[in-house]
Tab-separated table of C-alpha atoms in Angstrom:
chain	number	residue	atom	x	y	z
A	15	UNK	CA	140.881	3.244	-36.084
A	16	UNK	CA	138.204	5.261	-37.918
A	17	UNK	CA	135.397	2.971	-38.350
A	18	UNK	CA	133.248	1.886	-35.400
A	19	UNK	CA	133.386	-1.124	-33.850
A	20	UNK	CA	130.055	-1.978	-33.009
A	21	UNK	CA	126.520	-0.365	-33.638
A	22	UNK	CA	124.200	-0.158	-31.113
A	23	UNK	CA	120.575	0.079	-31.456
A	24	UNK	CA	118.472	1.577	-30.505
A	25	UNK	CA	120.478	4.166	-29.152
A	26	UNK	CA	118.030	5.096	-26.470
A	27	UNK	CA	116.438	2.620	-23.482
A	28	UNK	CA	112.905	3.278	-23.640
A	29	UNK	CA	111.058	1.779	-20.466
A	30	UNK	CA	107.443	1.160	-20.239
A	31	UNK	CA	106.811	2.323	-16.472
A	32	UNK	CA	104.593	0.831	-13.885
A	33	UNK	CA	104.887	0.370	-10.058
A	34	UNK	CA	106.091	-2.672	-8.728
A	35	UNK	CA	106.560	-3.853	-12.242
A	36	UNK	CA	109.445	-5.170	-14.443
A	37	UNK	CA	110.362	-3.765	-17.687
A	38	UNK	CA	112.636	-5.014	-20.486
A	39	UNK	CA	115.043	-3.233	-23.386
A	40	UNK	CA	116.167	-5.564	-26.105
A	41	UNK	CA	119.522	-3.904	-27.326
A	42	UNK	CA	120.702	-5.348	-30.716
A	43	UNK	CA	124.935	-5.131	-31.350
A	44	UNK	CA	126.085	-5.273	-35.262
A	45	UNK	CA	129.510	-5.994	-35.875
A	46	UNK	CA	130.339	-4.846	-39.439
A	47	UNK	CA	134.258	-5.490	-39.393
A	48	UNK	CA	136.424	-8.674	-39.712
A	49	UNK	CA	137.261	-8.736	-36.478
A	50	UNK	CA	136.118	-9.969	-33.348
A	51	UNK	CA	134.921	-7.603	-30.765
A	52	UNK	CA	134.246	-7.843	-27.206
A	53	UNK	CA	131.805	-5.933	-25.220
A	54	UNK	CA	131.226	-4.707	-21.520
A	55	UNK	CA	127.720	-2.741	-20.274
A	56	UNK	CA	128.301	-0.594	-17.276
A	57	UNK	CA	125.644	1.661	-15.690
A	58	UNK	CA	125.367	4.673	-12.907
A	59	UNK	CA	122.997	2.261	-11.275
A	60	UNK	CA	123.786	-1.285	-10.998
A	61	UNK	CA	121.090	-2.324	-8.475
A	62	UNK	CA	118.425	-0.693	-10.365
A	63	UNK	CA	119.095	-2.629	-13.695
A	64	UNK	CA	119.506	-6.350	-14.528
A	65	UNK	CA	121.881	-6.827	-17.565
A	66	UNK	CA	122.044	-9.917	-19.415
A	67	UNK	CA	124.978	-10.983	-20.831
A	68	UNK	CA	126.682	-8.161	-19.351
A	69	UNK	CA	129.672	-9.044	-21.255
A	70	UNK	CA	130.356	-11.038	-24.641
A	71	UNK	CA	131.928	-11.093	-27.577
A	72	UNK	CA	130.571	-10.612	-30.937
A	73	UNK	CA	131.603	-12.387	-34.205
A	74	UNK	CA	132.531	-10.858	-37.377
A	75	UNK	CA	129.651	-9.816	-39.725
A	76	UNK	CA	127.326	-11.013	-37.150
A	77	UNK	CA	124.865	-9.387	-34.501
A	78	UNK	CA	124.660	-9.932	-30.558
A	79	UNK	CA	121.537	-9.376	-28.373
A	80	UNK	CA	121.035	-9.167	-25.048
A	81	UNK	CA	118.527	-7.862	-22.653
A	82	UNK	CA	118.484	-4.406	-20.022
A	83	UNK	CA	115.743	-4.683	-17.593
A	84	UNK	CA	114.542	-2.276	-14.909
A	85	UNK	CA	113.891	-4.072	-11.735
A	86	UNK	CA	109.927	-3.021	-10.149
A	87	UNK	CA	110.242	0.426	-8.694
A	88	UNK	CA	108.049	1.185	-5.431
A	89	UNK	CA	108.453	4.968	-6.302
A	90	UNK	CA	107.838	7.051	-9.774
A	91	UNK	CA	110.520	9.635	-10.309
A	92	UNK	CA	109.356	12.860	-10.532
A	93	UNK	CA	107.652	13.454	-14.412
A	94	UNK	CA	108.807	9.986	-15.108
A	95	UNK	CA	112.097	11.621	-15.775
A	96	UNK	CA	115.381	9.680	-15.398
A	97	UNK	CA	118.827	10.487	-15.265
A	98	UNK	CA	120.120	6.684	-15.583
A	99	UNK	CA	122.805	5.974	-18.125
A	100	UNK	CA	124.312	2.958	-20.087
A	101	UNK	CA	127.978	3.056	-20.956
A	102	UNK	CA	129.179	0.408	-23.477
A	103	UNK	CA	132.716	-0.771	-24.199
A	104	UNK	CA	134.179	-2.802	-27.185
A	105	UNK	CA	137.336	-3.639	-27.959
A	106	UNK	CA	139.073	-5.931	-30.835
A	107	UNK	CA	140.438	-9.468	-29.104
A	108	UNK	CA	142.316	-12.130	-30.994
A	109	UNK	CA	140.435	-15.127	-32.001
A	110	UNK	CA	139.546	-17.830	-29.803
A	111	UNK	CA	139.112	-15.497	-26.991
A	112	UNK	CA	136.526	-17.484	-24.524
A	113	UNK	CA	134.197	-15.483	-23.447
A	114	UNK	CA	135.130	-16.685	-19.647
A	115	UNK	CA	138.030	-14.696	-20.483
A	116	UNK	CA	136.347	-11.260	-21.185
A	117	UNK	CA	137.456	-9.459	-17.946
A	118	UNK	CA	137.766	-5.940	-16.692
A	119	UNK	CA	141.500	-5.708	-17.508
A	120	UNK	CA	140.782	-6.035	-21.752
A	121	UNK	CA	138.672	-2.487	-21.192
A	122	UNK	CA	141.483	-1.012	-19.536
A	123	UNK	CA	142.890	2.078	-21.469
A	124	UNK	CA	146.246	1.816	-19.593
A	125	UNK	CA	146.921	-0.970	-22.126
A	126	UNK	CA	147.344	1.598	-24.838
A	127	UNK	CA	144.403	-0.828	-26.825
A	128	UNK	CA	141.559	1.430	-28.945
A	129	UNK	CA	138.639	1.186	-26.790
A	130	UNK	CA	135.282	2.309	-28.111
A	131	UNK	CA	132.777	3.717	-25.594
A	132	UNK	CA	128.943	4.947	-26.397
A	133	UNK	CA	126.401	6.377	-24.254
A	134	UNK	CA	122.934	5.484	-23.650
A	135	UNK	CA	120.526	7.263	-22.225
A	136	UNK	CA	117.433	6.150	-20.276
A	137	UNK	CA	113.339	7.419	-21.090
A	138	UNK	CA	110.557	6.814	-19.076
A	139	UNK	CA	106.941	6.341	-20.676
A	140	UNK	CA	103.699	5.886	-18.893
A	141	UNK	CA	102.196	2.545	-19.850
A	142	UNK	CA	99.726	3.122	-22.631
A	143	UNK	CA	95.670	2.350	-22.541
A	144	UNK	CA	94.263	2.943	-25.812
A	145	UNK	CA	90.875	3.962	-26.267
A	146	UNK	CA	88.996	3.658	-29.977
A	147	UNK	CA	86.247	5.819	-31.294
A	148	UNK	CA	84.664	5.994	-34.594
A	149	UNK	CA	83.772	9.301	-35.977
A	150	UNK	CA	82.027	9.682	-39.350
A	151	UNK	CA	82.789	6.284	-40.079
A	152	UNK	CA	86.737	6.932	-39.632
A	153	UNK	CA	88.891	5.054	-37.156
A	154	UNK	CA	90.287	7.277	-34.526
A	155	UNK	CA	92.649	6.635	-31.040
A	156	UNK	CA	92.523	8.238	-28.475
A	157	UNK	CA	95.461	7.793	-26.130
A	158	UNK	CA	94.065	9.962	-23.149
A	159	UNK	CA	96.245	12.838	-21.311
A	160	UNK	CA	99.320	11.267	-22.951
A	161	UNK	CA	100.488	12.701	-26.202
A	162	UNK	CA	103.552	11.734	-28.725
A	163	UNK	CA	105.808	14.662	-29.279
A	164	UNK	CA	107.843	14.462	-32.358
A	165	UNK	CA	111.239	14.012	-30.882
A	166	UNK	CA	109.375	10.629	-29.847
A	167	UNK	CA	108.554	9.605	-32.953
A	168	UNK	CA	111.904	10.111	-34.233
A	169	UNK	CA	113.362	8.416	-31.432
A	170	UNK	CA	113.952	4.994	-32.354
A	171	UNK	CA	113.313	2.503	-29.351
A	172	UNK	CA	111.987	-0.943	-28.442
A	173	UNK	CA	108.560	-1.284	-28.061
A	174	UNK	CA	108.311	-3.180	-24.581
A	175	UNK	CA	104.703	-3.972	-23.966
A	176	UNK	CA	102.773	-4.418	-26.908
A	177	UNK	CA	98.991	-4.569	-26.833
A	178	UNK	CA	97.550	-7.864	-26.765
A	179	UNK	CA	96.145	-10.062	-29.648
A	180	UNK	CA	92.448	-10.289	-28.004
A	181	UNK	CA	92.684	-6.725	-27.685
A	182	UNK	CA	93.552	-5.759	-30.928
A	183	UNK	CA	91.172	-8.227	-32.389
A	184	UNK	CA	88.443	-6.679	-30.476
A	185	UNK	CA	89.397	-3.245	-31.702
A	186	UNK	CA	89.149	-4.359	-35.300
A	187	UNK	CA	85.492	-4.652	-35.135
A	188	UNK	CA	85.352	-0.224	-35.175
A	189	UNK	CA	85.425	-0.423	-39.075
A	190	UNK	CA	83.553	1.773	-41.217
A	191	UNK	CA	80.631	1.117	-43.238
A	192	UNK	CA	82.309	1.067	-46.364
A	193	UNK	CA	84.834	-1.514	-45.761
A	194	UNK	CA	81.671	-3.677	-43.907
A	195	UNK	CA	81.601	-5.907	-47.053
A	196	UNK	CA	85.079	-7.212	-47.406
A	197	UNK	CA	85.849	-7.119	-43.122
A	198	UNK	CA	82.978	-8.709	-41.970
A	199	UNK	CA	81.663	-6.052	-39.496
A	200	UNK	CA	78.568	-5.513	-38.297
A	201	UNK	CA	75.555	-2.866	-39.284
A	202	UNK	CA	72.726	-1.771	-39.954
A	203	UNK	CA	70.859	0.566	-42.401
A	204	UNK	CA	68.580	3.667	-41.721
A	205	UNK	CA	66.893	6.423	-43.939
A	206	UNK	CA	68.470	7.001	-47.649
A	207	UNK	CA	71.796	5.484	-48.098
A	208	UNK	CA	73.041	6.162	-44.687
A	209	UNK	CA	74.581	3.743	-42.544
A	210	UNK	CA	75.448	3.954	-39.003
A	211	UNK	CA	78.344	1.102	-37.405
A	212	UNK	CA	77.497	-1.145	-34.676
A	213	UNK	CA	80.067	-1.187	-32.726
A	214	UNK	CA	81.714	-4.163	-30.466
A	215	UNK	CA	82.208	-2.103	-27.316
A	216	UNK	CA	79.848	-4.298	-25.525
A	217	UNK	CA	82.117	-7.559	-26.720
A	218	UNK	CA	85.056	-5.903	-25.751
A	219	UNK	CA	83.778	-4.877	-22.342
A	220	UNK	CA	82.583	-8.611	-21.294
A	221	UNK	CA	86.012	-9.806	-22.605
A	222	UNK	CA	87.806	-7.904	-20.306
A	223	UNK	CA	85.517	-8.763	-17.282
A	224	UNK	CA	86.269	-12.471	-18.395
A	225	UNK	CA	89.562	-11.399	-17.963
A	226	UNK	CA	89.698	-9.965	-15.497
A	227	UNK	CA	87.597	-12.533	-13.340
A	228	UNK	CA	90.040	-15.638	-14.804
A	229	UNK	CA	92.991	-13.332	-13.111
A	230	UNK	CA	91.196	-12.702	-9.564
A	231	UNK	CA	90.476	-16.701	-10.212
A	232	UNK	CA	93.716	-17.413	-10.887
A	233	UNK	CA	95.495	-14.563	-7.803
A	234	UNK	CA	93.243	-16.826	-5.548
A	235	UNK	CA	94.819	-20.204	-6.406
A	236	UNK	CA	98.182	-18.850	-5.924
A	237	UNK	CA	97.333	-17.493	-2.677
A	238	UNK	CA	95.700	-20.782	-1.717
A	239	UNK	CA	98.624	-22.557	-2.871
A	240	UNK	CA	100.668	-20.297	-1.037
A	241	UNK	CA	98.898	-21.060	1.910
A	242	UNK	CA	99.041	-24.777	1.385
A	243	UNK	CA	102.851	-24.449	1.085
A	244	UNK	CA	103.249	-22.197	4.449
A	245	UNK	CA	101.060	-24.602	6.661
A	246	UNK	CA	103.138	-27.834	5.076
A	247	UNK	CA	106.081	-26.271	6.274
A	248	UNK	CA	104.917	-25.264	9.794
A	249	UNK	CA	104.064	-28.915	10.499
A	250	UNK	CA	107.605	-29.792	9.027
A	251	UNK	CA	108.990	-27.124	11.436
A	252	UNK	CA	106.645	-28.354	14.414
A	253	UNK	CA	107.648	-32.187	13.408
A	254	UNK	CA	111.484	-31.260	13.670
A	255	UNK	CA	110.893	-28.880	16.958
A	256	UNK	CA	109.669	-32.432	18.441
A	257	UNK	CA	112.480	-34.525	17.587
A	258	UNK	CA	115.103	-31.683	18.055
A	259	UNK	CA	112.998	-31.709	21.944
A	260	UNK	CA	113.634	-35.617	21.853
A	261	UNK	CA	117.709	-35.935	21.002
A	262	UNK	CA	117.911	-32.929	23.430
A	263	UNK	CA	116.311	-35.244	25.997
A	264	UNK	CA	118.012	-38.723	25.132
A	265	UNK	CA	121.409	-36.465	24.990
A	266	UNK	CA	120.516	-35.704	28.752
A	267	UNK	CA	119.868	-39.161	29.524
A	268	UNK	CA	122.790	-40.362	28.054
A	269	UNK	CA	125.087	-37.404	29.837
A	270	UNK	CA	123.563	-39.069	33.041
A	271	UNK	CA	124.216	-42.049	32.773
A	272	UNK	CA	127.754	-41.817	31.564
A	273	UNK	CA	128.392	-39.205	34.612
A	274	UNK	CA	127.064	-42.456	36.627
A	275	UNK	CA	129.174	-45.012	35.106
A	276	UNK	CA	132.343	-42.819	35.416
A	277	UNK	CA	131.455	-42.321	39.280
A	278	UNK	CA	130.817	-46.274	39.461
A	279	UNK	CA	134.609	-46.780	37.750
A	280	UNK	CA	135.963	-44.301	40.367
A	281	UNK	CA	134.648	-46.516	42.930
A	282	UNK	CA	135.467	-49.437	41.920
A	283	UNK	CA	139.504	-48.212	41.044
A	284	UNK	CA	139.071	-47.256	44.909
A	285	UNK	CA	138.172	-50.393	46.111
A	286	UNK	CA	140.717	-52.378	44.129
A	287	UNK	CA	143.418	-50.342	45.069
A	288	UNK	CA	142.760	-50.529	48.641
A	289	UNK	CA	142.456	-54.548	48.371
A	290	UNK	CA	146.374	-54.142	46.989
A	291	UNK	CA	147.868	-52.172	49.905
A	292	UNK	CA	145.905	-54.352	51.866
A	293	UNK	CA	147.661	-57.943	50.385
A	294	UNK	CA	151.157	-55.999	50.066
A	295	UNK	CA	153.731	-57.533	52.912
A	296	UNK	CA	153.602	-59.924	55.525
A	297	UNK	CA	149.676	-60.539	57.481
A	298	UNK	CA	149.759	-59.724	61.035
A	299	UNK	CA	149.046	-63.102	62.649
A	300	UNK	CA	151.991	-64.453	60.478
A	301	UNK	CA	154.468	-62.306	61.910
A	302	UNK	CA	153.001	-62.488	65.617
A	303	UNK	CA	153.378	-66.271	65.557
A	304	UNK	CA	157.087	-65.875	64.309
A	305	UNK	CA	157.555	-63.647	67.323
A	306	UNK	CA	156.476	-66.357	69.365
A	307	UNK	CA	158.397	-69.182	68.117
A	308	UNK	CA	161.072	-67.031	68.587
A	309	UNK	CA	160.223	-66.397	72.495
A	310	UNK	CA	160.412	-70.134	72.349
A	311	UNK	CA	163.439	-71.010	70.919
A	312	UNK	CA	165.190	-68.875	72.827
A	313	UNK	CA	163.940	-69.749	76.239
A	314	UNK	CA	164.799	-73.220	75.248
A	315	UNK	CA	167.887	-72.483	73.818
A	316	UNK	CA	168.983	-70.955	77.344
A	317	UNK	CA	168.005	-73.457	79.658
């Protein structure tokens, strides 16, 4: 089989890195044949990485997505350099394969089946904080000690974090003088036919204090809803301590007085036993005043 199964892109993970953050990979799979292909993502660190569908199949002239993401990391690697990879499997199944049916044994070369395996690799990038300036009226970024090399650029990847549409809004008010007219910016004119930009810097700075404040704001909600929650369930706990304390007591109670009725059976199974050995044979007196007749008859009997 010459042609490949599946293509993959992009062919690199790119990750947007932060501490004790999350960060997601969209990977795209094109199926070009007339078959139906299956898939399986491995990696050489499971409990790092969340994949989702892990395993599927994909239809014939058709596309399947799913998602990689890197679970939040308490510690950068060193230079934000990782040596993570992604290993992924497809081979051709029959149709009407369910995908509950997509096991480890269909990715088994023992089976003598064509399978197709490609490697991904993972990158690391420090999250990105643009910074705007406008010199001589032409719009310039300034992306701080972080620089684009041009393997980057070439590298094709998924852009995980984009920059928000306040933000970028915001930004669009550092437009030059000559393009005031038809964008709307702001200005004003000095000597001659110069013309000097007013920037929005001080818009942009009280937009993110609002921010800012509405996410303290809303951090201390949560936490006081948190703490609503916790002290709910301690009086739950407390209430169920107390009537745990309560059966444990009435269990007593009721071990007593069984213990006492048991003793008052024992007594009484006593008692009524000795009345039977008691009535069992012949009373005393009866058989004394046989005797006696006896003594009688006889004495009579001889005279």
């Amino acid at each position: 089989m010459t042609s490949e199964l599946l293509e993959i892109h992009p062919l690199e993970l790119k990750f947007t890195f932060e501490l004790k953050k999350q960060s997601s990979c969209l990977i795209q799979l094109t199926n070009k044949t007339d078959q139906y292909v299956a898939f399986k993502v491995k990696t050489t660190s499971p409990k790092k990485y969340c994949v989702r569908p892990n395993t599927g199949i994909v239809k014939p002239k058709s596309t399947y997505d799913f998602t990689v993401t890197m679970q939040a990391q308490r510690v950068a690697p060193p230079d934000l350099i990782c040596k993570d990879k992604f290993l992924i499997q497809s081979t051709v199944i029959p149709f009407g394969t369910a995908e509950e049916n997509i096991t480890s044994d269909i990715f088994s070369k023992e089976s003598g089946k064509h399978i197709e395996e490609k490697k991904l690799k993972v990158y690391l990038s420090p999250p990105k904080s643009p910074v705007l300036t406008a010199i001589n009226g032409d719009l310039k970024q300034d992306i701080g000690h972080e620089t684009s090399s041009p393997r980057d650029k070439a590298r094709d990847g998924v852009e995980n974090i984009p920059p928000s549409q306040k933000v970028a809004e915001d930004f669009m008010g550092f437009e030059t003088a000559k393009d005031a007219a038809t964008m709307g910016t702001q200005r004003f004119k000095t000597s001659g036919d110069e013309t000097e930009e007013l920037t929005t810097a001080s818009d942009l700075q009280s937009s993110v204090a609002k921010d800012v404040q509405q996410l303290k704001s809303s951090k201390a909600d949560d936490f006081e809803n948190l703490k609503s929650k916790i002290s709910f369930m301690d009086s739950k706990l407390k209430e169920a301590e107390v009537t745990i304390m309560k059966l444990t007591q009435e269990r007593s109670m009721v071990a007593r007085e069984t213990d006492k009725l048991q003793s008052e059976l024992e007594l009484s199974k006593t008692k009524s036993n000795a009345i039977r050995i008691t009535q069992v044979g012949f009373p005393l007196l009866y058989v004394c005043m046989v005797a006696v007749v006896g003594l009688v008859i006889g004495y009579l009997s001889n005279l």
